Amino acid sequence: MPFVDASSAVAPPRSGPRPSRSLHRFANPGRFLRLSGAVLPWLAVPGLLLSVIGLAWGLFFAPADWQQGDAVRIMYVHVPSAWLASAGYVGLAVCSALSLVWRHPLADLAAVEIGPVGAGFTALCLITGSLWGKPMWGAWWVWDARLTSVLVLFFLYLGHIALVRAFDDPERGYRAGAILALVGAVDLPIIKFSVEWWNTLHQPSSITLTGAPTMSMTMLWPLFVAALGYTLLFAAIVLARTRAAVMERRIRGLLMAKASREAAP
Amino acid sequence: MTHLPFIAASYALGVLIPLLFGIAAFTRMGTARRRLAAIDPRAHRAGAVSGGAGPRHHRTRSGA
């Protein structure tokens, strides 16, 4: 029986420009399984703890807003999920670029696994935004530039999920999904700057890179902790799903090799 | 607390959605690991040597 190396857990890299040695080393599935197995607990456990601390801090200990009252507490769920909706799509676009340029199957698998998680967090952002909008604006939904561009992001995630599974040949699905993900990345700056480019009902950014935050530090700290916790959890979930996908592909490879051995005369 | 139903619904979803994704991901990973350990010849070799149960991914070229 020919030796099946861990690196064949996914198909070998297809032809394309050679990535730098260090990048290629980390894209090796066997090395990825070892590294991700070591990193995963350090993402999952702090992510869970920080999320619980941040949400409890925001719900019970952070002050109510003088204008919005306690409804402002929805922010501690809404803002981290909104951040992860965009950050997840950045991850999807980066994996898609790596897949299209270097044609590495691990980037394909990571992109496929980011899609549903990103869609879940985008849905969470939209639903919590709606739950915040009803008491504050008097409407569950308005066709505001920020809300609409995030809805488009949600549809982009759904389109990616559907497209990568729409072909009999998975390689074609990965390729089509990668192109959609890269084209859809144009929505990210629209989401970011929509509150500046258009007169929106959604409030402008409270935290910017250049200016001081426009909210009290007693609200900012729990928000930061919740956002960090959610980010670590998101990374842990994507990493666990990608590890599972790599192992499942290796299982398929081994079963197919066994079947072809048994079928051979 | 004002607007309690809206806040409660938001926090319930904020806990439930990541939790469901997390449980699904780790369950799937555990299932894949167990299946791989059951059929991967290298897992049997590694288990015989070290007594470990999980699949190993050493880049040994010793052949099967």
Coordinates of C-alpha atoms in Angstrom, one line a residue:
Chain A
M1 CA 0.0 0.0 0.0
P2 CA 1.4 3.4 -0.9
F3 CA 2.2 5.6 2.1
V4 CA -0.4 8.3 2.7
D5 CA 1.3 11.2 4.3
A6 CA -0.6 13.7 6.5
S7 CA 0.0 16.3 3.9
S8 CA -2.2 14.3 1.6
A9 CA -5.1 14.8 4.0
V10 CA -6.1 17.4 1.3
A11 CA -4.9 17.2 -2.2
P12 CA -1.4 18.5 -3.0
P13 CA -1.1 22.1 -4.0
R14 CA -2.0 22.8 -7.6
S15 CA 0.2 24.7 -9.9
G16 CA 0.5 28.4 -9.4
P17 CA 3.0 31.0 -8.1
R18 CA 5.1 29.7 -5.3
P19 CA 4.2 31.3 -2.0
S20 CA 7.0 32.2 0.4
R21 CA 8.5 29.2 2.2
S22 CA 7.1 30.2 5.6
L23 CA 3.6 30.7 4.3
H24 CA 3.7 27.4 2.5
R25 CA 5.0 25.6 5.6
F26 CA 1.9 26.7 7.5
A27 CA -0.4 25.7 4.7
N28 CA 0.7 22.1 5.0
P29 CA -2.3 20.2 6.3
G30 CA -0.3 17.9 8.6
R31 CA 1.5 20.9 10.2
F32 CA -1.8 22.7 10.3
L33 CA -3.4 19.9 12.3
R34 CA -0.5 19.9 14.8
L35 CA -0.4 23.7 15.2
S36 CA -4.1 24.2 15.3
G37 CA -4.5 21.4 17.9
A38 CA -2.0 23.3 20.1
V39 CA -3.6 26.7 19.5
L40 CA -7.3 25.7 19.8
P41 CA -7.6 25.5 23.6
W42 CA -5.9 28.9 23.9
L43 CA -8.6 30.4 21.7
A44 CA -11.6 28.5 22.9
V45 CA -11.2 28.8 26.7
P46 CA -10.2 32.5 26.9
G47 CA -12.8 33.3 24.2
L48 CA -15.6 31.6 26.3
L49 CA -14.5 33.3 29.6
L50 CA -14.1 36.8 28.1
S51 CA -17.4 36.5 26.3
V52 CA -19.2 35.6 29.5
I53 CA -17.4 38.3 31.5
G54 CA -18.0 40.9 28.8
L55 CA -21.7 40.1 28.4
A56 CA -22.4 39.9 32.1
W57 CA -20.5 43.2 32.7
G58 CA -22.5 44.9 29.9
L59 CA -25.8 43.5 31.2
F60 CA -25.5 44.0 35.0
F61 CA -22.7 46.4 35.7
A62 CA -22.3 48.9 32.9
P63 CA -24.3 52.1 33.2
A64 CA -27.5 52.7 31.3
D65 CA -27.4 55.5 28.7
W66 CA -29.0 58.8 29.6
Q67 CA -31.0 58.9 26.4
Q68 CA -31.5 55.2 25.5
G69 CA -31.9 53.8 29.0
D70 CA -31.1 50.1 29.4
A71 CA -31.7 49.4 25.7
V72 CA -28.0 50.4 25.1
R73 CA -27.0 47.1 26.7
I74 CA -28.0 45.4 23.4
M75 CA -24.8 47.1 22.1
Y76 CA -22.6 44.5 23.9
V77 CA -24.0 41.8 21.7
H78 CA -24.7 43.9 18.5
V79 CA -21.3 45.6 18.1
P80 CA -19.1 42.5 18.6
S81 CA -21.3 40.5 16.1
A82 CA -21.2 43.4 13.6
W83 CA -17.4 43.6 13.9
L84 CA -17.1 39.8 13.4
A85 CA -19.5 39.9 10.4
S86 CA -17.0 42.2 8.6
A87 CA -13.8 40.6 10.0
G88 CA -15.1 37.2 9.1
Y89 CA -15.6 38.3 5.5
V90 CA -12.1 39.8 5.5
G91 CA -10.9 36.3 6.5
L92 CA -13.0 34.8 3.7
A93 CA -11.7 37.2 1.2
V94 CA -8.0 36.5 2.3
C95 CA -8.5 32.7 2.1
S96 CA -10.1 33.2 -1.4
A97 CA -7.2 35.3 -2.6
L98 CA -4.8 32.6 -1.3
S99 CA -6.8 30.0 -3.0
L100 CA -6.9 31.8 -6.3
V101 CA -3.3 32.9 -6.4
W102 CA -1.5 29.9 -4.8
R103 CA -4.3 27.3 -5.4
H104 CA -3.8 25.7 -2.0
P105 CA -6.6 23.4 -0.9
L106 CA -6.3 24.4 2.8
A107 CA -7.3 27.9 1.9
D108 CA -10.3 26.5 0.1
L109 CA -11.3 24.5 3.2
A110 CA -10.9 27.4 5.5
A111 CA -13.0 29.6 3.2
V112 CA -15.8 27.0 3.1
E113 CA -15.7 26.8 6.9
I114 CA -15.7 30.6 7.5
G115 CA -18.8 31.1 5.4
P116 CA -21.5 29.6 7.7
V117 CA -20.0 31.0 10.9
G118 CA -19.7 34.5 9.3
A119 CA -23.3 34.2 8.1
G120 CA -24.4 33.2 11.7
F121 CA -22.7 36.3 13.2
T122 CA -24.1 38.6 10.5
A123 CA -27.6 37.2 11.2
L124 CA -27.0 37.9 14.9
C125 CA -25.9 41.4 14.1
L126 CA -29.0 42.1 12.0
I127 CA -31.4 40.6 14.5
T128 CA -29.9 42.4 17.5
G129 CA -29.9 45.6 15.4
S130 CA -33.5 45.1 14.7
L131 CA -34.3 44.4 18.4
W132 CA -32.4 47.6 19.3
G133 CA -34.0 49.6 16.5
K134 CA -37.6 48.9 17.5
P135 CA -37.6 50.6 20.9
M136 CA -35.2 53.4 19.7
W137 CA -36.4 54.2 16.2
G138 CA -39.9 52.8 16.4
A139 CA -39.3 50.3 13.5
W140 CA -37.8 46.8 13.2
W141 CA -36.2 47.7 10.0
V142 CA -35.4 50.8 7.8
W143 CA -33.8 50.8 4.4
D144 CA -30.9 52.7 5.8
A145 CA -27.5 52.5 4.0
R146 CA -25.7 50.8 7.0
L147 CA -28.5 48.2 7.5
T148 CA -28.9 47.5 3.8
S149 CA -25.1 47.1 3.2
V150 CA -25.0 44.6 6.1
L151 CA -28.0 42.8 4.7
V152 CA -26.1 42.6 1.4
L153 CA -23.1 41.1 3.3
F154 CA -25.4 38.4 4.8
F155 CA -26.6 37.6 1.2
L156 CA -23.0 37.4 0.1
Y157 CA -22.2 34.9 2.8
L158 CA -25.3 32.8 1.8
G159 CA -24.3 33.0 -1.8
H160 CA -20.8 31.8 -1.0
I161 CA -22.2 28.9 1.1
A162 CA -24.5 27.9 -1.8
L163 CA -22.0 28.4 -4.6
V164 CA -19.1 26.3 -3.1
R165 CA -21.6 23.4 -2.8
A166 CA -23.3 23.9 -6.2
F167 CA -20.8 21.9 -8.4
D168 CA -20.2 18.2 -8.7
D169 CA -16.5 19.0 -8.9
P170 CA -15.6 20.7 -5.6
E171 CA -12.6 22.4 -7.1
R172 CA -14.9 24.4 -9.4
G173 CA -17.1 25.3 -6.5
Y174 CA -14.2 26.6 -4.5
R175 CA -13.0 28.6 -7.4
A176 CA -16.5 30.2 -8.1
G177 CA -16.9 30.8 -4.3
A178 CA -13.5 32.5 -4.2
I179 CA -14.3 34.8 -7.0
L180 CA -17.7 35.7 -5.4
A181 CA -15.9 36.4 -2.1
L182 CA -13.4 38.7 -3.6
V183 CA -15.9 40.6 -5.7
G184 CA -18.1 40.9 -2.6
A185 CA -15.3 42.4 -0.6
V186 CA -16.3 45.7 -2.2
D187 CA -19.2 45.8 0.3
L188 CA -16.8 46.1 3.3
P189 CA -15.8 49.7 2.8
I190 CA -19.4 50.5 1.9
I191 CA -20.5 49.2 5.3
K192 CA -17.7 51.0 7.1
F193 CA -18.2 54.4 5.4
S194 CA -22.0 54.2 4.8
V195 CA -22.7 56.3 7.9
E196 CA -20.4 59.0 6.6
W197 CA -21.3 58.9 2.9
W198 CA -25.0 59.0 3.4
N199 CA -27.4 60.6 5.9
T200 CA -28.3 57.5 7.8
L201 CA -30.6 56.7 10.8
H202 CA -27.8 54.5 12.1
Q203 CA -25.4 56.4 14.3
P204 CA -21.9 57.1 13.1
S205 CA -18.9 55.2 14.6
S206 CA -18.3 55.8 18.3
I207 CA -14.7 54.4 18.1
T208 CA -12.3 55.6 15.4
L209 CA -8.6 55.2 14.9
T210 CA -7.9 58.9 14.8
G211 CA -10.2 60.4 17.4
A212 CA -11.1 59.8 21.0
P213 CA -14.1 57.5 21.6
T214 CA -17.4 59.2 21.9
M215 CA -18.6 56.9 24.7
S216 CA -17.8 56.6 28.4
M217 CA -14.9 54.3 29.3
T218 CA -17.4 52.5 31.7
M219 CA -19.2 51.4 28.6
L220 CA -16.1 51.0 26.4
W221 CA -14.3 48.4 28.6
P222 CA -17.1 45.8 28.7
L223 CA -17.6 46.3 25.0
F224 CA -13.9 45.7 24.4
V225 CA -13.9 42.6 26.6
A226 CA -17.0 41.2 24.8
A227 CA -15.6 41.9 21.4
L228 CA -12.3 40.3 22.2
G229 CA -14.1 37.2 23.7
Y230 CA -16.4 36.9 20.6
T231 CA -13.4 37.3 18.3
L232 CA -11.5 34.5 20.0
L233 CA -14.6 32.3 20.0
F234 CA -15.1 33.0 16.3
A235 CA -11.5 32.0 15.6
A236 CA -11.8 28.8 17.7
I237 CA -15.0 27.8 15.9
V238 CA -13.5 28.4 12.5
L239 CA -10.3 26.5 13.4
A240 CA -12.3 23.5 14.9
R241 CA -14.4 23.4 11.7
T242 CA -11.3 23.6 9.5
R243 CA -9.6 20.8 11.5
A244 CA -12.7 18.6 11.1
A245 CA -12.8 19.3 7.3
V246 CA -9.1 18.4 6.9
M247 CA -9.7 15.1 8.9
E248 CA -12.9 14.3 6.9
R249 CA -11.1 14.8 3.6
R250 CA -8.4 12.4 4.8
I251 CA -11.0 9.9 5.9
R252 CA -12.6 10.1 2.4
G253 CA -9.2 9.6 0.8
L254 CA -8.4 6.5 3.0
L255 CA -11.9 5.0 2.3
M256 CA -11.5 5.6 -1.5
A257 CA -8.0 4.0 -1.4
K258 CA -9.4 1.0 0.5
A259 CA -12.3 0.7 -2.0
S260 CA -10.0 0.8 -5.0
R261 CA -7.7 -1.8 -3.5
E262 CA -10.6 -4.1 -2.9
A263 CA -12.0 -3.5 -6.4
A264 CA -8.6 -4.3 -8.0
P265 CA -8.3 -7.9 -9.4
Chain B
M1 CA -34.7 47.7 33.6
T2 CA -36.3 49.4 30.6
H3 CA -37.0 47.5 27.3
L4 CA -36.3 44.2 29.1
P5 CA -37.9 41.9 26.4
F6 CA -35.6 43.4 23.7
I7 CA -32.5 43.1 25.9
A8 CA -33.3 39.5 27.0
A9 CA -34.0 38.4 23.4
S10 CA -30.7 40.0 22.2
Y11 CA -28.6 38.3 25.0
A12 CA -30.4 35.0 24.5
L13 CA -29.4 35.0 20.8
G14 CA -26.0 36.4 21.6
V15 CA -25.3 33.3 23.8
L16 CA -27.3 30.7 21.8
I17 CA -25.8 31.3 18.3
P18 CA -22.1 31.2 19.2
L19 CA -22.8 28.3 21.6
L20 CA -24.6 26.2 18.9
F21 CA -21.8 26.9 16.4
G22 CA -19.2 26.0 19.0
I23 CA -20.9 22.8 20.1
A24 CA -21.5 21.7 16.4
A25 CA -17.8 22.5 15.5
F26 CA -16.3 20.6 18.4
T27 CA -18.7 17.6 18.1
R28 CA -17.8 17.4 14.4
M29 CA -14.1 17.6 15.1
G30 CA -14.4 14.9 17.8
T31 CA -16.3 12.6 15.4
A32 CA -13.8 13.1 12.6
R33 CA -10.9 12.4 15.0
R34 CA -12.5 9.2 16.2
R35 CA -13.3 8.0 12.7
L36 CA -9.8 8.8 11.5
A37 CA -8.3 7.0 14.4
A38 CA -10.3 3.9 13.6
I39 CA -9.3 3.7 9.9
D40 CA -5.9 5.5 9.7
P41 CA -3.1 2.9 9.6
R42 CA -0.6 5.4 11.0
A43 CA -2.9 5.9 14.0
H44 CA -2.6 2.1 14.8
R45 CA 1.2 2.3 14.4
A46 CA 1.5 5.4 16.6
G47 CA -0.9 3.8 19.2
A48 CA 1.2 0.6 19.2
V49 CA 4.4 2.5 19.9
S50 CA 3.2 5.1 22.3
G51 CA 0.0 3.7 23.7
G52 CA -1.8 6.8 22.5
A53 CA -5.2 6.5 20.9
G54 CA -5.4 9.6 18.6
P55 CA -4.1 9.8 15.0
R56 CA -0.6 11.1 14.7
H57 CA 0.6 13.2 11.7
H58 CA 4.3 12.6 11.7
R59 CA 5.9 13.0 8.4
T60 CA 7.7 9.6 8.6
R61 CA 8.4 8.0 5.3
S62 CA 8.7 4.4 6.6
G63 CA 5.9 3.1 4.3
A64 CA 2.8 1.3 5.3

